Short mmCIF file of C-alpha atoms in Angstrom, two decimals:
data_model
loop_
_atom_site.label_atom_id
_atom_site.label_comp_id
_atom_site.label_asym_id
_atom_site.label_seq_id
_atom_site.Cartn_x
_atom_site.Cartn_y
_atom_site.Cartn_z
CA UNK A 1 0.00 0.00 0.00
CA UNK A 2 1.58 3.22 -1.16
CA UNK A 3 1.00 6.30 0.92
CA UNK A 4 0.95 9.58 -0.96
CA UNK A 5 1.96 12.43 1.26
CA UNK A 6 1.96 16.16 0.79
CA UNK A 7 2.98 18.93 3.16
CA UNK A 8 1.56 22.38 2.55
CA UNK A 9 3.05 25.37 4.35
CA UNK A 10 0.71 28.33 4.24
CA UNK A 11 1.51 31.80 5.52
CA UNK A 12 -1.97 33.29 5.32
CA UNK A 13 -5.10 31.16 5.38
CA UNK A 14 -4.52 27.66 6.66
CA UNK A 15 -6.59 24.52 6.84
CA UNK A 16 -6.78 24.62 10.62
CA UNK A 17 -7.21 27.81 12.64
CA UNK A 18 -5.12 29.08 15.54
CA UNK A 19 -8.20 29.96 17.58
CA UNK A 20 -9.78 27.71 20.20
CA UNK A 21 -13.22 26.15 20.41
CA UNK A 22 -14.84 27.38 23.72
CA UNK A 23 -16.89 24.42 24.85
CA UNK A 24 -16.46 22.53 21.60
CA UNK A 25 -13.38 20.75 20.31
CA UNK A 26 -10.35 22.90 20.42
CA UNK A 27 -7.26 24.01 22.12
CA UNK A 28 -4.13 25.86 21.18
CA UNK A 29 -2.90 25.14 17.67
CA UNK A 30 0.70 25.68 16.75
CA UNK A 31 1.82 27.55 13.68
CA UNK A 32 3.33 25.51 10.94
CA UNK A 33 2.51 23.51 7.85
CA UNK A 34 -0.59 21.47 7.18
CA UNK A 35 0.57 17.86 6.76
CA UNK A 36 -1.89 15.58 4.94
CA UNK A 37 -1.31 11.85 4.53
CA UNK A 38 -3.55 9.21 2.94
CA UNK A 39 -3.50 5.97 0.99
CA UNK A 40 -4.38 7.79 -2.27
CA UNK A 41 -4.31 11.28 -3.77
CA UNK A 42 -6.00 12.66 -6.87
CA UNK A 43 -5.42 16.28 -7.95
CA UNK A 44 -7.96 18.13 -10.10
CA UNK A 45 -6.01 21.24 -11.09
CA UNK A 46 -8.81 22.82 -13.14
CA UNK A 47 -11.14 22.57 -10.13
CA UNK A 48 -8.55 23.66 -7.55
CA UNK A 49 -9.20 20.48 -5.60
CA UNK A 50 -7.17 17.60 -4.18
CA UNK A 51 -8.95 14.42 -3.04
CA UNK A 52 -7.31 12.31 -0.36
CA UNK A 53 -8.81 8.89 0.36
CA UNK A 54 -8.08 5.97 2.64
CA UNK A 55 -7.17 6.68 6.29
CA UNK A 56 -6.71 10.41 5.74
CA UNK A 57 -4.91 12.40 8.43
CA UNK A 58 -4.55 16.18 8.23
CA UNK A 59 -2.29 17.44 11.01
CA UNK A 60 -1.28 20.95 12.02
CA UNK A 61 0.51 21.35 15.31
CA UNK A 62 -1.35 19.35 17.96
CA UNK A 63 -4.61 19.29 15.97
CA UNK A 64 -5.70 16.43 13.73
CA UNK A 65 -8.54 15.85 11.29
CA UNK A 66 -9.06 12.17 10.46
CA UNK A 67 -11.54 10.84 7.89
CA UNK A 68 -12.02 8.20 5.22
CA UNK A 69 -11.95 10.91 2.53
CA UNK A 70 -10.99 14.60 2.54
CA UNK A 71 -11.44 17.00 -0.36
CA UNK A 72 -9.09 19.99 -0.04
CA UNK A 73 -10.15 23.09 -2.00
CA UNK A 74 -7.61 25.74 -3.00
CA UNK A 75 -7.73 29.30 -4.27
CA UNK A 76 -5.58 29.68 -7.37
CA UNK A 77 -2.97 32.41 -7.78
CA UNK A 78 -2.71 34.61 -10.87
CA UNK A 79 -0.33 32.03 -12.33
CA UNK A 80 -2.85 29.22 -11.79
CA UNK A 81 -0.88 27.56 -9.00
CA UNK A 82 -2.61 26.52 -5.77
CA UNK A 83 -2.17 29.49 -3.46
CA UNK A 84 -4.18 28.90 -0.29
CA UNK A 85 -6.49 26.32 1.21
CA UNK A 86 -10.06 27.64 1.39
CA UNK A 87 -11.99 24.61 2.63
CA UNK A 88 -11.70 20.97 3.68
CA UNK A 89 -14.66 18.60 3.27
CA UNK A 90 -14.35 15.33 5.20
CA UNK A 91 -16.51 12.21 4.81
CA UNK A 92 -16.89 8.90 6.65
CA UNK A 93 -15.71 8.40 10.24
CA UNK A 94 -14.70 12.05 10.67
CA UNK A 95 -12.71 12.90 13.81
CA UNK A 96 -11.49 16.34 14.86
CA UNK A 97 -8.89 15.78 17.59
CA UNK A 98 -7.11 18.23 19.90
CA UNK A 99 -5.05 17.63 23.03
CA UNK A 100 -8.11 17.63 25.30
CA UNK A 101 -11.11 16.95 23.07
CA UNK A 102 -12.38 14.66 20.34
CA UNK A 103 -15.37 15.41 18.12
CA UNK A 104 -16.75 12.67 15.87
CA UNK A 105 -19.32 12.83 13.07
CA UNK A 106 -20.07 11.41 9.64
CA UNK A 107 -19.44 14.61 7.64
CA UNK A 108 -17.24 17.60 8.36
CA UNK A 109 -16.52 20.94 6.72
CA UNK A 110 -13.75 23.30 7.75
CA UNK A 111 -14.23 26.68 6.07
CA UNK A 112 -10.99 28.63 6.34
CA UNK A 113 -12.50 31.91 5.17
CA UNK A 114 -15.31 31.95 7.76
CA UNK A 115 -13.18 30.15 10.39
CA UNK A 116 -15.91 27.60 11.14
CA UNK A 117 -15.95 23.85 11.58
CA UNK A 118 -19.21 21.99 11.08
CA UNK A 119 -19.71 18.32 11.96
CA UNK A 120 -22.96 16.51 11.16
CA UNK A 121 -24.37 13.01 11.50
CA UNK A 122 -24.48 11.46 14.98
CA UNK A 123 -22.06 13.93 16.52
CA UNK A 124 -20.28 12.89 19.71
CA UNK A 125 -18.13 15.42 21.54
CA UNK A 126 -15.82 14.03 24.23
CA UNK A 127 -13.92 16.26 26.66
CA UNK A 128 -12.20 14.00 29.17
CA UNK A 129 -14.94 11.97 30.85
CA UNK A 130 -17.64 14.42 29.73
CA UNK A 131 -19.68 13.54 26.64
CA UNK A 132 -22.23 15.52 24.59
CA UNK A 133 -24.26 14.19 21.66
CA UNK A 134 -26.32 15.81 18.92
CA UNK A 135 -26.74 15.87 15.17
CA UNK A 136 -24.88 19.06 14.20
CA UNK A 137 -21.95 20.89 15.77
CA UNK A 138 -20.97 24.33 14.45
CA UNK A 139 -17.89 25.93 15.98
CA UNK A 140 -16.82 29.48 15.21
CA UNK A 141 -13.07 29.45 15.81
CA UNK A 142 -12.76 33.24 15.66
CA UNK A 143 -15.27 33.90 18.45
CA UNK A 144 -14.98 30.65 20.39
CA UNK A 145 -18.77 30.22 20.23
CA UNK A 146 -20.10 26.75 19.42
CA UNK A 147 -23.57 25.33 19.00
CA UNK A 148 -24.65 21.69 19.23
CA UNK A 149 -28.08 20.86 17.84
CA UNK A 150 -30.21 17.86 18.78
CA UNK A 151 -30.86 14.63 16.96
CA UNK A 152 -34.05 15.15 14.97
CA UNK A 153 -36.32 12.12 15.05
CA UNK A 154 -34.20 10.35 17.64
CA UNK A 155 -35.55 8.69 20.76
CA UNK A 156 -34.30 11.70 22.70
CA UNK A 157 -36.92 13.79 20.88
CA UNK A 158 -34.36 15.78 18.96
CA UNK A 159 -32.58 17.01 22.06
CA UNK A 160 -28.91 17.52 22.82
CA UNK A 161 -27.62 15.32 25.61
CA UNK A 162 -24.61 15.91 27.83
CA UNK A 163 -23.22 13.90 30.71
CA UNK A 164 -20.75 15.72 32.98
CA UNK A 165 -18.61 14.18 35.70
CA UNK A 166 -17.42 16.38 38.60
CA UNK A 167 -13.63 16.33 38.87
CA UNK A 168 -13.35 14.68 35.44
CA UNK A 169 -10.18 16.59 34.51
CA UNK A 170 -8.32 15.02 37.46
CA UNK A 171 -9.45 11.58 36.29
CA UNK A 172 -8.23 12.27 32.75
CA UNK A 173 -4.83 13.28 34.07
CA UNK A 174 -4.72 10.00 36.01
CA UNK A 175 -5.75 8.02 32.91
CA UNK A 176 -9.17 6.94 34.21
CA UNK A 177 -11.00 8.44 31.22
CA UNK A 178 -9.58 7.43 27.89
CA UNK A 179 -10.18 9.67 24.90
CA UNK A 180 -11.81 7.98 21.89
CA UNK A 181 -9.24 6.65 19.45
CA UNK A 182 -9.80 7.52 15.79
CA UNK A 183 -9.67 4.45 13.55
CA UNK A 184 -6.87 3.87 11.07
CA UNK A 185 -3.12 3.94 11.29
CA UNK A 186 -2.74 7.57 12.33
CA UNK A 187 -0.37 10.10 10.81
CA UNK A 188 2.56 8.50 9.02
CA UNK A 189 6.20 9.53 9.27
CA UNK A 190 7.43 11.46 6.25
CA UNK A 191 9.62 9.38 3.95
CA UNK A 192 11.96 10.81 1.33
CA UNK A 193 12.33 8.86 -1.87
#
């Protein structure tokens, strides 16, 4: 199985923002390149789009987006070259992972220009031992405001559900609450040649 790998260093707009999620997934993100690895890569230059498939991992600093497929959309420069990432669209077993939180859904969109991340489809947000569920999570990275909407038509009557454990952060530090583990092999080491 050949792994195609590309590293994109962006000075302006990047695929993952440096802001934090307030009560949604987030945490400090380091500056640096966006590193995307996958089993396969297809580039559609005329569309300004690259399609990664098969255990896709997009990593920037301590933040990771994992999915079965990720379409990366670029803005073209005057010369036609890919200049900046404008949006990532993730499908199938989508995980957004930071040092302290994991959000999981079936579909995810990170819009660089509006600095929002949207997860839909049986969303589960885990922060240590605390868990919230819904059908749609929208996080504004610029303001730190997030909104989780309920599961329409679910047994819960379309409501959001959260379970909080007092002192949960102490338990996480002691290893009593394990964070969900995204499926797949995880980010791969860069190989030259």
